[in-house]
Amino acid sequence: MTEVINARCYDLKKEQVLVCEHCGFELKVVNECEKAYEGEGCCTRSQFICCNEPMKLRTYSCYELKTGDSLVCRHCGFELTVVKECNLSCLSEGCCDLKEFVCCGEQMKIKKK
């Protein structure tokens, strides 16, 4: 799942991934920057563009996670593992609107298999 994000570099958090839905190019935030640098002119763009379109922030809805996928909190190590996949029956009812799983105030990350 991806969503357009109008964010300056200082709004992005470590480990977030921006994706170009056209070509698949991805950018991962490795280090965060502070809003204080905005005054120096380095944070003037509010969108990251690829293939002439805004890149989107990758997020995960329940129906995109598959059995065995794990989400991990990088701060405390709390981990969630999908035991049973969503069958999409509730998608039209709006119950799959959750786009991020949060722990310790930050989005949990997919654990690489």
mmCIF file of N, CA, C and O in Angstrom:
data_model
loop_
_atom_site.group_PDB
_atom_site.id
_atom_site.type_symbol
_atom_site.label_atom_id
_atom_site.label_comp_id
_atom_site.label_asym_id
_atom_site.label_seq_id
_atom_site.Cartn_x
_atom_site.Cartn_y
_atom_site.Cartn_z
ATOM 1 N N MET A 1 0.856 -1.171 0.000
ATOM 2 C CA MET A 1 0.000 0.000 0.000
ATOM 3 C C MET A 1 0.900 1.231 0.000
ATOM 4 O O MET A 1 1.908 1.257 0.677
ATOM 5 N N THR A 2 0.552 2.203 -0.779
ATOM 6 C CA THR A 2 1.301 3.447 -0.773
ATOM 7 C C THR A 2 0.322 4.603 -0.722
ATOM 8 O O THR A 2 -0.836 4.475 -1.108
ATOM 9 N N GLU A 3 0.783 5.714 -0.219
ATOM 10 C CA GLU A 3 -0.041 6.906 -0.202
ATOM 11 C C GLU A 3 0.836 8.112 -0.480
ATOM 12 O O GLU A 3 2.000 8.143 -0.096
ATOM 13 N N VAL A 4 0.273 9.079 -1.210
ATOM 14 C CA VAL A 4 1.021 10.300 -1.505
ATOM 15 C C VAL A 4 1.284 11.012 -0.196
ATOM 16 O O VAL A 4 0.409 11.111 0.656
ATOM 17 N N ILE A 5 2.491 11.474 -0.046
ATOM 18 C CA ILE A 5 2.842 12.193 1.166
ATOM 19 C C ILE A 5 3.455 13.529 0.768
ATOM 20 O O ILE A 5 4.353 13.584 -0.048
ATOM 21 N N ASN A 6 2.903 14.592 1.287
ATOM 22 C CA ASN A 6 3.472 15.916 1.094
ATOM 23 C C ASN A 6 4.285 16.207 2.338
ATOM 24 O O ASN A 6 3.748 16.682 3.338
ATOM 25 N N ALA A 7 5.538 15.861 2.294
ATOM 26 C CA ALA A 7 6.383 15.998 3.472
ATOM 27 C C ALA A 7 7.743 16.546 3.077
ATOM 28 O O ALA A 7 8.264 16.229 2.015
ATOM 29 N N ARG A 8 8.264 17.341 3.916
ATOM 30 C CA ARG A 8 9.633 17.821 3.746
ATOM 31 C C ARG A 8 10.558 16.778 4.364
ATOM 32 O O ARG A 8 10.123 15.904 5.107
ATOM 33 N N CYS A 9 11.826 16.860 4.045
ATOM 34 C CA CYS A 9 12.762 15.832 4.536
ATOM 35 C C CYS A 9 12.719 15.694 6.049
ATOM 36 O O CYS A 9 12.819 14.593 6.569
ATOM 37 N N TYR A 10 12.525 16.803 6.778
ATOM 38 C CA TYR A 10 12.529 16.722 8.239
ATOM 39 C C TYR A 10 11.261 16.063 8.800
ATOM 40 O O TYR A 10 11.195 15.738 9.973
ATOM 41 N N ASP A 11 10.244 15.848 7.959
ATOM 42 C CA ASP A 11 9.036 15.146 8.400
ATOM 43 C C ASP A 11 9.194 13.629 8.321
ATOM 44 O O ASP A 11 8.442 12.895 8.947
ATOM 45 N N LEU A 12 10.135 13.165 7.530
ATOM 46 C CA LEU A 12 10.322 11.727 7.330
ATOM 47 C C LEU A 12 11.147 11.132 8.463
ATOM 48 O O LEU A 12 12.075 11.758 8.973
ATOM 49 N N LYS A 13 10.807 9.925 8.844
ATOM 50 C CA LYS A 13 11.465 9.236 9.946
ATOM 51 C C LYS A 13 12.348 8.108 9.433
ATOM 52 O O LYS A 13 12.098 7.530 8.376
ATOM 53 N N LYS A 14 13.360 7.800 10.222
ATOM 54 C CA LYS A 14 14.300 6.729 9.880
ATOM 55 C C LYS A 14 13.533 5.439 9.576
ATOM 56 O O LYS A 14 12.573 5.106 10.255
ATOM 57 N N GLU A 15 13.957 4.749 8.516
ATOM 58 C CA GLU A 15 13.407 3.478 8.057
ATOM 59 C C GLU A 15 12.171 3.624 7.169
ATOM 60 O O GLU A 15 11.734 2.630 6.578
ATOM 61 N N GLN A 16 11.577 4.820 7.055
ATOM 62 C CA GLN A 16 10.449 4.966 6.141
ATOM 63 C C GLN A 16 10.946 4.799 4.711
ATOM 64 O O GLN A 16 12.099 5.088 4.411
ATOM 65 N N VAL A 17 10.073 4.322 3.824
ATOM 66 C CA VAL A 17 10.438 4.068 2.440
ATOM 67 C C VAL A 17 9.506 4.851 1.523
ATOM 68 O O VAL A 17 8.287 4.784 1.667
ATOM 69 N N LEU A 18 10.108 5.597 0.589
ATOM 70 C CA LEU A 18 9.355 6.276 -0.460
ATOM 71 C C LEU A 18 9.485 5.447 -1.720
ATOM 72 O O LEU A 18 10.555 4.925 -2.026
ATOM 73 N N VAL A 19 8.391 5.332 -2.469
ATOM 74 C CA VAL A 19 8.348 4.448 -3.619
ATOM 75 C C VAL A 19 7.773 5.183 -4.832
ATOM 76 O O VAL A 19 6.874 5.989 -4.693
ATOM 77 N N CYS A 20 8.331 4.900 -6.006
ATOM 78 C CA CYS A 20 7.761 5.390 -7.262
ATOM 79 C C CYS A 20 6.909 4.262 -7.819
ATOM 80 O O CYS A 20 7.421 3.189 -8.125
ATOM 81 N N GLU A 21 5.609 4.489 -7.915
ATOM 82 C CA GLU A 21 4.726 3.432 -8.395
ATOM 83 C C GLU A 21 4.884 3.175 -9.887
ATOM 84 O O GLU A 21 4.452 2.157 -10.392
ATOM 85 N N HIS A 22 5.520 4.090 -10.604
ATOM 86 C CA HIS A 22 5.700 3.923 -12.046
ATOM 87 C C HIS A 22 6.852 2.955 -12.359
ATOM 88 O O HIS A 22 6.676 1.991 -13.083
ATOM 89 N N CYS A 23 8.037 3.224 -11.783
ATOM 90 C CA CYS A 23 9.204 2.401 -12.125
ATOM 91 C C CYS A 23 9.675 1.491 -10.987
ATOM 92 O O CYS A 23 10.527 0.642 -11.187
ATOM 93 N N GLY A 24 9.128 1.678 -9.778
ATOM 94 C CA GLY A 24 9.517 0.835 -8.656
ATOM 95 C C GLY A 24 10.723 1.324 -7.873
ATOM 96 O O GLY A 24 11.131 0.700 -6.903
ATOM 97 N N PHE A 25 11.316 2.465 -8.272
ATOM 98 C CA PHE A 25 12.457 3.031 -7.556
ATOM 99 C C PHE A 25 12.058 3.317 -6.111
ATOM 100 O O PHE A 25 10.951 3.777 -5.847
ATOM 101 N N GLU A 26 12.941 3.013 -5.162
ATOM 102 C CA GLU A 26 12.653 3.221 -3.749
ATOM 103 C C GLU A 26 13.758 4.012 -3.079
ATOM 104 O O GLU A 26 14.929 3.868 -3.426
ATOM 105 N N LEU A 27 13.373 4.838 -2.130
ATOM 106 C CA LEU A 27 14.310 5.565 -1.275
ATOM 107 C C LEU A 27 13.984 5.220 0.166
ATOM 108 O O LEU A 27 12.814 5.261 0.560
ATOM 109 N N LYS A 28 15.009 4.887 0.950
ATOM 110 C CA LYS A 28 14.807 4.565 2.360
ATOM 111 C C LYS A 28 15.508 5.629 3.200
ATOM 112 O O LYS A 28 16.662 5.980 2.930
ATOM 113 N N VAL A 29 14.812 6.140 4.208
ATOM 114 C CA VAL A 29 15.403 7.144 5.091
ATOM 115 C C VAL A 29 16.413 6.432 5.988
ATOM 116 O O VAL A 29 16.055 5.539 6.743
ATOM 117 N N VAL A 30 17.666 6.852 5.871
ATOM 118 C CA VAL A 30 18.738 6.236 6.654
ATOM 119 C C VAL A 30 19.061 7.086 7.877
ATOM 120 O O VAL A 30 19.322 6.568 8.951
ATOM 121 N N ASN A 31 19.027 8.397 7.710
ATOM 122 C CA ASN A 31 19.237 9.333 8.811
ATOM 123 C C ASN A 31 18.180 10.421 8.736
ATOM 124 O O ASN A 31 17.849 10.898 7.651
ATOM 125 N N GLU A 32 17.668 10.810 9.883
ATOM 126 C CA GLU A 32 16.688 11.884 9.940
ATOM 127 C C GLU A 32 17.411 13.227 9.987
ATOM 128 O O GLU A 32 18.555 13.306 10.413
ATOM 129 N N CYS A 33 16.706 14.262 9.526
ATOM 130 C CA CYS A 33 17.265 15.601 9.678
ATOM 131 C C CYS A 33 16.300 16.425 10.518
ATOM 132 O O CYS A 33 15.168 16.025 10.761
ATOM 133 N N GLU A 34 16.745 17.584 10.957
ATOM 134 C CA GLU A 34 15.939 18.420 11.827
ATOM 135 C C GLU A 34 15.375 19.611 11.072
ATOM 136 O O GLU A 34 15.966 20.098 10.117
ATOM 137 N N LYS A 35 14.252 20.097 11.527
ATOM 138 C CA LYS A 35 13.588 21.240 10.920
ATOM 139 C C LYS A 35 14.491 22.472 10.937
ATOM 140 O O LYS A 35 14.370 23.354 10.084
ATOM 141 N N ALA A 36 15.436 22.514 11.838
ATOM 142 C CA ALA A 36 16.340 23.662 11.953
ATOM 143 C C ALA A 36 17.106 23.922 10.655
ATOM 144 O O ALA A 36 17.477 25.053 10.366
ATOM 145 N N TYR A 37 17.309 22.893 9.849
ATOM 146 C CA TYR A 37 18.054 23.058 8.600
ATOM 147 C C TYR A 37 17.231 23.722 7.504
ATOM 148 O O TYR A 37 17.760 24.124 6.480
ATOM 149 N N GLU A 38 15.927 23.847 7.719
ATOM 150 C CA GLU A 38 15.058 24.469 6.725
ATOM 151 C C GLU A 38 15.510 25.893 6.412
ATOM 152 O O GLU A 38 15.489 26.321 5.262
ATOM 153 N N GLY A 39 15.950 26.602 7.407
ATOM 154 C CA GLY A 39 16.410 27.982 7.222
ATOM 155 C C GLY A 39 17.622 28.092 6.323
ATOM 156 O O GLY A 39 17.902 29.149 5.755
ATOM 157 N N GLU A 40 18.356 27.017 6.158
ATOM 158 C CA GLU A 40 19.539 27.009 5.304
ATOM 159 C C GLU A 40 19.182 26.680 3.858
ATOM 160 O O GLU A 40 20.048 26.564 3.010
ATOM 161 N N GLY A 41 17.902 26.489 3.583
ATOM 162 C CA GLY A 41 17.442 26.248 2.216
ATOM 163 C C GLY A 41 17.539 24.812 1.748
ATOM 164 O O GLY A 41 17.316 24.527 0.578
ATOM 165 N N CYS A 42 17.833 23.877 2.633
ATOM 166 C CA CYS A 42 18.008 22.497 2.169
ATOM 167 C C CYS A 42 16.731 21.672 2.253
ATOM 168 O O CYS A 42 16.713 20.536 1.822
ATOM 169 N N CYS A 43 15.662 22.216 2.802
ATOM 170 C CA CYS A 43 14.420 21.452 2.944
ATOM 171 C C CYS A 43 13.262 22.160 2.240
ATOM 172 O O CYS A 43 12.152 22.213 2.747
ATOM 173 N N THR A 44 13.506 22.674 1.065
ATOM 174 C CA THR A 44 12.490 23.481 0.392
ATOM 175 C C THR A 44 11.459 22.648 -0.357
ATOM 176 O O THR A 44 10.358 23.121 -0.599
ATOM 177 N N ARG A 45 11.749 21.440 -0.728
ATOM 178 C CA ARG A 45 10.799 20.613 -1.482
ATOM 179 C C ARG A 45 9.831 19.917 -0.537
ATOM 180 O O ARG A 45 10.224 19.370 0.473
ATOM 181 N N SER A 46 8.549 19.912 -0.938
ATOM 182 C CA SER A 46 7.555 19.231 -0.111
ATOM 183 C C SER A 46 7.159 17.876 -0.702
ATOM 184 O O SER A 46 6.341 17.174 -0.142
ATOM 185 N N GLN A 47 7.731 17.530 -1.858
ATOM 186 C CA GLN A 47 7.472 16.227 -2.459
ATOM 187 C C GLN A 47 8.755 15.697 -3.081
ATOM 188 O O GLN A 47 9.600 16.463 -3.529
ATOM 189 N N PHE A 48 8.871 14.396 -3.099
ATOM 190 C CA PHE A 48 9.980 13.744 -3.785
ATOM 191 C C PHE A 48 9.405 13.217 -5.091
ATOM 192 O O PHE A 48 8.416 12.487 -5.084
ATOM 193 N N ILE A 49 9.994 13.585 -6.221
ATOM 194 C CA ILE A 49 9.446 13.285 -7.542
ATOM 195 C C ILE A 49 10.307 12.251 -8.262
ATOM 196 O O ILE A 49 11.532 12.321 -8.242
ATOM 197 N N CYS A 50 9.646 11.285 -8.908
ATOM 198 C CA CYS A 50 10.305 10.313 -9.764
ATOM 199 C C CYS A 50 9.342 10.035 -10.912
ATOM 200 O O CYS A 50 8.130 9.954 -10.696
ATOM 201 N N CYS A 51 9.848 9.899 -12.124
ATOM 202 C CA CYS A 51 9.008 9.664 -13.304
ATOM 203 C C CYS A 51 7.916 10.729 -13.420
ATOM 204 O O CYS A 51 6.789 10.446 -13.800
ATOM 205 N N ASN A 52 8.261 11.945 -13.041
ATOM 206 C CA ASN A 52 7.352 13.103 -13.088
ATOM 207 C C ASN A 52 6.109 12.951 -12.210
ATOM 208 O O ASN A 52 5.107 13.596 -12.446
ATOM 209 N N GLU A 53 6.175 12.090 -11.205
ATOM 210 C CA GLU A 53 5.063 11.910 -10.276
ATOM 211 C C GLU A 53 5.597 11.920 -8.849
ATOM 212 O O GLU A 53 6.734 11.509 -8.607
ATOM 213 N N PRO A 54 4.768 12.361 -7.887
ATOM 214 C CA PRO A 54 5.214 12.337 -6.489
ATOM 215 C C PRO A 54 5.450 10.899 -6.024
ATOM 216 O O PRO A 54 4.662 10.009 -6.323
ATOM 217 N N MET A 55 6.556 10.703 -5.317
ATOM 218 C CA MET A 55 6.797 9.390 -4.719
ATOM 219 C C MET A 55 5.836 9.231 -3.549
ATOM 220 O O MET A 55 5.342 10.211 -3.000
ATOM 221 N N LYS A 56 5.572 7.993 -3.178
ATOM 222 C CA LYS A 56 4.598 7.721 -2.131
ATOM 223 C C LYS A 56 5.257 6.991 -0.975
ATOM 224 O O LYS A 56 6.215 6.244 -1.160
ATOM 225 N N LEU A 57 4.710 7.225 0.204
ATOM 226 C CA LEU A 57 5.198 6.562 1.401
ATOM 227 C C LEU A 57 4.616 5.162 1.452
ATOM 228 O O LEU A 57 3.407 4.973 1.317
ATOM 229 N N ARG A 58 5.489 4.174 1.600
ATOM 230 C CA ARG A 58 5.016 2.796 1.677
ATOM 231 C C ARG A 58 4.447 2.550 3.070
ATOM 232 O O ARG A 58 5.075 2.810 4.075
ATOM 233 N N THR A 59 3.232 2.059 3.092
ATOM 234 C CA THR A 59 2.584 1.654 4.333
ATOM 235 C C THR A 59 1.989 0.271 4.087
ATOM 236 O O THR A 59 1.895 -0.178 2.949
ATOM 237 N N TYR A 60 1.576 -0.379 5.135
ATOM 238 C CA TYR A 60 1.025 -1.724 5.000
ATOM 239 C C TYR A 60 -0.342 -1.801 5.658
ATOM 240 O O TYR A 60 -0.487 -1.443 6.815
ATOM 241 N N SER A 61 -1.332 -2.243 4.917
ATOM 242 C CA SER A 61 -2.652 -2.516 5.473
ATOM 243 C C SER A 61 -2.710 -4.000 5.814
ATOM 244 O O SER A 61 -1.951 -4.800 5.274
ATOM 245 N N CYS A 62 -3.668 -4.351 6.661
ATOM 246 C CA CYS A 62 -3.732 -5.746 7.111
ATOM 247 C C CYS A 62 -3.848 -6.721 5.942
ATOM 248 O O CYS A 62 -3.252 -7.784 5.948
ATOM 249 N N TYR A 63 -4.596 -6.348 4.906
ATOM 250 C CA TYR A 63 -4.810 -7.272 3.795
ATOM 251 C C TYR A 63 -3.576 -7.468 2.917
ATOM 252 O O TYR A 63 -3.543 -8.363 2.104
ATOM 253 N N GLU A 64 -2.540 -6.634 3.105
ATOM 254 C CA GLU A 64 -1.314 -6.797 2.327
ATOM 255 C C GLU A 64 -0.304 -7.703 3.023
ATOM 256 O O GLU A 64 0.637 -8.177 2.413
ATOM 257 N N LEU A 65 -0.502 -7.929 4.305
ATOM 258 C CA LEU A 65 0.418 -8.768 5.070
ATOM 259 C C LEU A 65 0.010 -10.226 4.916
ATOM 260 O O LEU A 65 -1.165 -10.565 4.950
ATOM 261 N N LYS A 66 0.983 -11.082 4.731
ATOM 262 C CA LYS A 66 0.736 -12.502 4.489
ATOM 263 C C LYS A 66 1.157 -13.335 5.694
ATOM 264 O O LYS A 66 1.990 -12.917 6.493
ATOM 265 N N THR A 67 0.614 -14.529 5.798
ATOM 266 C CA THR A 67 0.961 -15.436 6.888
ATOM 267 C C THR A 67 2.478 -15.578 6.968
ATOM 268 O O THR A 67 3.131 -15.821 5.955
ATOM 269 N N GLY A 68 3.015 -15.385 8.159
ATOM 270 C CA GLY A 68 4.457 -15.490 8.369
ATOM 271 C C GLY A 68 5.170 -14.148 8.365
ATOM 272 O O GLY A 68 6.287 -14.051 8.870
ATOM 273 N N ASP A 69 4.564 -13.102 7.778
ATOM 274 C CA ASP A 69 5.177 -11.769 7.820
ATOM 275 C C ASP A 69 5.239 -11.289 9.267
ATOM 276 O O ASP A 69 4.333 -11.576 10.059
ATOM 277 N N SER A 70 6.287 -10.572 9.599
ATOM 278 C CA SER A 70 6.431 -10.029 10.944
ATOM 279 C C SER A 70 6.660 -8.530 10.885
ATOM 280 O O SER A 70 7.328 -8.028 9.985
ATOM 281 N N LEU A 71 6.104 -7.829 11.865
ATOM 282 C CA LEU A 71 6.340 -6.403 12.057
ATOM 283 C C LEU A 71 7.102 -6.253 13.361
ATOM 284 O O LEU A 71 6.772 -6.894 14.359
ATOM 285 N N VAL A 72 8.138 -5.409 13.351
ATOM 286 C CA VAL A 72 9.006 -5.267 14.512
ATOM 287 C C VAL A 72 9.137 -3.798 14.880
ATOM 288 O O VAL A 72 9.224 -2.934 14.015
ATOM 289 N N CYS A 73 9.176 -3.528 16.183
ATOM 290 C CA CYS A 73 9.459 -2.183 16.690
ATOM 291 C C CYS A 73 10.967 -2.082 16.879
ATOM 292 O O CYS A 73 11.567 -2.878 17.594
ATOM 293 N N ARG A 74 11.585 -1.120 16.219
ATOM 294 C CA ARG A 74 13.046 -1.005 16.307
ATOM 295 C C ARG A 74 13.509 -0.496 17.665
ATOM 296 O O ARG A 74 14.665 -0.642 18.024
ATOM 297 N N HIS A 75 12.589 0.092 18.451
ATOM 298 C CA HIS A 75 12.988 0.617 19.762
ATOM 299 C C HIS A 75 12.996 -0.451 20.843
ATOM 300 O O HIS A 75 13.992 -0.650 21.526
ATOM 301 N N CYS A 76 11.859 -1.145 20.992
ATOM 302 C CA CYS A 76 11.751 -2.081 22.111
ATOM 303 C C CYS A 76 11.841 -3.544 21.692
ATOM 304 O O CYS A 76 11.912 -4.426 22.531
ATOM 305 N N GLY A 77 11.797 -3.797 20.376
ATOM 306 C CA GLY A 77 11.897 -5.181 19.906
ATOM 307 C C GLY A 77 10.576 -5.923 19.864
ATOM 308 O O GLY A 77 10.536 -7.094 19.475
ATOM 309 N N PHE A 78 9.471 -5.271 20.263
ATOM 310 C CA PHE A 78 8.152 -5.905 20.197
ATOM 311 C C PHE A 78 7.910 -6.382 18.768
ATOM 312 O O PHE A 78 8.220 -5.689 17.807
ATOM 313 N N GLU A 79 7.387 -7.583 18.629
ATOM 314 C CA GLU A 79 7.211 -8.166 17.297
ATOM 315 C C GLU A 79 5.818 -8.768 17.157
ATOM 316 O O GLU A 79 5.311 -9.396 18.076
ATOM 317 N N LEU A 80 5.207 -8.535 16.000
ATOM 318 C CA LEU A 80 3.919 -9.126 15.648
ATOM 319 C C LEU A 80 4.128 -10.008 14.431
ATOM 320 O O LEU A 80 4.791 -9.603 13.484
ATOM 321 N N THR A 81 3.569 -11.213 14.451
ATOM 322 C CA THR A 81 3.661 -12.105 13.308
ATOM 323 C C THR A 81 2.253 -12.446 12.846
ATOM 324 O O THR A 81 1.383 -12.758 13.668
ATOM 325 N N VAL A 82 2.031 -12.383 11.537
ATOM 326 C CA VAL A 82 0.723 -12.705 10.976
ATOM 327 C C VAL A 82 0.524 -14.208 11.055
ATOM 328 O O VAL A 82 1.307 -14.972 10.495
ATOM 329 N N VAL A 83 -0.525 -14.612 11.762
ATOM 330 C CA VAL A 83 -0.829 -16.023 11.924
ATOM 331 C C VAL A 83 -1.883 -16.439 10.902
ATOM 332 O O VAL A 83 -1.851 -17.547 10.390
ATOM 333 N N LYS A 84 -2.795 -15.534 10.598
ATOM 334 C CA LYS A 84 -3.846 -15.817 9.622
ATOM 335 C C LYS A 84 -4.047 -14.560 8.775
ATOM 336 O O LYS A 84 -4.216 -13.470 9.299
ATOM 337 N N GLU A 85 -4.008 -14.734 7.456
ATOM 338 C CA GLU A 85 -4.154 -13.599 6.538
ATOM 339 C C GLU A 85 -5.581 -13.073 6.540
ATOM 340 O O GLU A 85 -6.525 -13.821 6.762
ATOM 341 N N CYS A 86 -5.716 -11.790 6.226
ATOM 342 C CA CYS A 86 -7.019 -11.170 6.024
ATOM 343 C C CYS A 86 -7.602 -11.734 4.730
ATOM 344 O O CYS A 86 -6.899 -11.906 3.740
ATOM 345 N N ASN A 87 -8.899 -12.025 4.718
ATOM 346 C CA ASN A 87 -9.510 -12.609 3.522
ATOM 347 C C ASN A 87 -10.182 -11.558 2.642
ATOM 348 O O ASN A 87 -10.900 -11.893 1.716
ATOM 349 N N LEU A 88 -9.971 -10.290 2.933
ATOM 350 C CA LEU A 88 -10.492 -9.156 2.168
ATOM 351 C C LEU A 88 -12.001 -8.985 2.266
ATOM 352 O O LEU A 88 -12.548 -8.063 1.691
ATOM 353 N N SER A 89 -12.704 -9.836 2.990
ATOM 354 C CA SER A 89 -14.157 -9.707 3.093
ATOM 355 C C SER A 89 -14.551 -8.418 3.800
ATOM 356 O O SER A 89 -15.632 -7.895 3.574
ATOM 357 N N CYS A 90 -13.679 -7.896 4.643
ATOM 358 C CA CYS A 90 -14.021 -6.687 5.391
ATOM 359 C C CYS A 90 -13.511 -5.416 4.704
ATOM 360 O O CYS A 90 -13.751 -4.322 5.186
ATOM 361 N N LEU A 91 -12.843 -5.539 3.593
ATOM 362 C CA LEU A 91 -12.279 -4.375 2.908
ATOM 363 C C LEU A 91 -13.351 -3.335 2.573
ATOM 364 O O LEU A 91 -13.174 -2.153 2.796
ATOM 365 N N SER A 92 -14.486 -3.791 2.072
ATOM 366 C CA SER A 92 -15.555 -2.857 1.696
ATOM 367 C C SER A 92 -16.224 -2.229 2.913
ATOM 368 O O SER A 92 -16.864 -1.197 2.809
ATOM 369 N N GLU A 93 -16.054 -2.834 4.078
ATOM 370 C CA GLU A 93 -16.655 -2.310 5.307
ATOM 371 C C GLU A 93 -15.760 -1.281 5.984
ATOM 372 O O GLU A 93 -16.122 -0.720 7.008
ATOM 373 N N GLY A 94 -14.577 -1.057 5.437
ATOM 374 C CA GLY A 94 -13.682 -0.048 5.989
ATOM 375 C C GLY A 94 -12.848 -0.505 7.169
ATOM 376 O O GLY A 94 -12.184 0.295 7.809
ATOM 377 N N CYS A 95 -12.851 -1.784 7.464
ATOM 378 C CA CYS A 95 -12.077 -2.238 8.628
ATOM 379 C C CYS A 95 -10.598 -2.406 8.303
ATOM 380 O O CYS A 95 -9.791 -2.639 9.186
ATOM 381 N N CYS A 96 -10.226 -2.291 7.049
ATOM 382 C CA CYS A 96 -8.815 -2.410 6.672
ATOM 383 C C CYS A 96 -8.200 -1.038 6.398
ATOM 384 O O CYS A 96 -7.268 -0.907 5.616
ATOM 385 N N ASP A 97 -8.752 -0.006 7.028
ATOM 386 C CA ASP A 97 -8.251 1.349 6.801
ATOM 387 C C ASP A 97 -6.966 1.636 7.557
ATOM 388 O O ASP A 97 -6.312 2.634 7.300
ATOM 389 N N LEU A 98 -6.597 0.786 8.505
ATOM 390 C CA LEU A 98 -5.361 0.982 9.242
ATOM 391 C C LEU A 98 -4.200 0.865 8.280
ATOM 392 O O LEU A 98 -4.062 -0.124 7.576
ATOM 393 N N LYS A 99 -3.375 1.897 8.215
ATOM 394 C CA LYS A 99 -2.283 1.902 7.248
ATOM 395 C C LYS A 99 -0.913 1.823 7.914
ATOM 396 O O LYS A 99 0.089 1.754 7.251
ATOM 397 N N GLU A 100 -0.892 1.853 9.231
ATOM 398 C CA GLU A 100 0.396 1.688 9.896
ATOM 399 C C GLU A 100 0.190 1.050 11.259
ATOM 400 O O GLU A 100 -0.817 1.254 11.904
ATOM 401 N N PHE A 101 1.143 0.262 11.623
ATOM 402 C CA PHE A 101 1.152 -0.372 12.922
ATOM 403 C C PHE A 101 2.215 0.361 13.737
ATOM 404 O O PHE A 101 3.369 0.424 13.331
ATOM 405 N N VAL A 102 1.813 0.943 14.863
ATOM 406 C CA VAL A 102 2.691 1.836 15.619
ATOM 407 C C VAL A 102 3.039 1.234 16.968
ATOM 408 O O VAL A 102 2.186 0.671 17.650
ATOM 409 N N CYS A 103 4.300 1.376 17.350
ATOM 410 C CA CYS A 103 4.783 0.969 18.664
ATOM 411 C C CYS A 103 5.868 1.972 19.069
ATOM 412 O O CYS A 103 6.648 2.403 18.207
ATOM 413 N N CYS A 104 5.903 2.369 20.311
ATOM 414 C CA CYS A 104 6.880 3.355 20.810
ATOM 415 C C CYS A 104 6.831 4.651 19.995
ATOM 416 O O CYS A 104 7.834 5.310 19.779
ATOM 417 N N GLY A 105 5.657 4.979 19.474
ATOM 418 C CA GLY A 105 5.476 6.228 18.753
ATOM 419 C C GLY A 105 5.941 6.240 17.312
ATOM 420 O O GLY A 105 5.882 7.258 16.638
ATOM 421 N N GLU A 106 6.396 5.107 16.788
ATOM 422 C CA GLU A 106 6.863 5.043 15.396
ATOM 423 C C GLU A 106 6.274 3.838 14.680
ATOM 424 O O GLU A 106 5.916 2.840 15.301
ATOM 425 N N GLN A 107 6.220 3.940 13.359
ATOM 426 C CA GLN A 107 5.685 2.859 12.543
ATOM 427 C C GLN A 107 6.568 1.623 12.670
ATOM 428 O O GLN A 107 7.788 1.696 12.582
ATOM 429 N N MET A 108 5.928 0.478 12.906
ATOM 430 C CA MET A 108 6.668 -0.780 12.965
ATOM 431 C C MET A 108 7.133 -1.144 11.571
ATOM 432 O O MET A 108 6.528 -0.765 10.566
ATOM 433 N N LYS A 109 8.232 -1.871 11.470
ATOM 434 C CA LYS A 109 8.825 -2.223 10.188
ATOM 435 C C LYS A 109 8.631 -3.700 9.882
ATOM 436 O O LYS A 109 8.581 -4.534 10.783
ATOM 437 N N ILE A 110 8.551 -4.003 8.595
ATOM 438 C CA ILE A 110 8.467 -5.402 8.161
ATOM 439 C C ILE A 110 9.824 -6.054 8.429
ATOM 440 O O ILE A 110 10.862 -5.500 8.060
ATOM 441 N N LYS A 111 9.808 -7.183 9.063
ATOM 442 C CA LYS A 111 11.042 -7.934 9.345
ATOM 443 C C LYS A 111 11.384 -8.741 8.104
ATOM 444 O O LYS A 111 10.556 -9.467 7.573
ATOM 445 N N LYS A 112 12.606 -8.586 7.649
ATOM 446 C CA LYS A 112 13.060 -9.312 6.451
ATOM 447 C C LYS A 112 13.204 -10.786 6.791
ATOM 448 O O LYS A 112 13.712 -11.156 7.834
ATOM 449 N N LYS A 113 12.737 -11.628 5.877
ATOM 450 C CA LYS A 113 12.815 -13.084 6.092
ATOM 451 C C LYS A 113 14.173 -13.604 5.713
ATOM 452 O O LYS A 113 14.872 -13.127 4.917
#
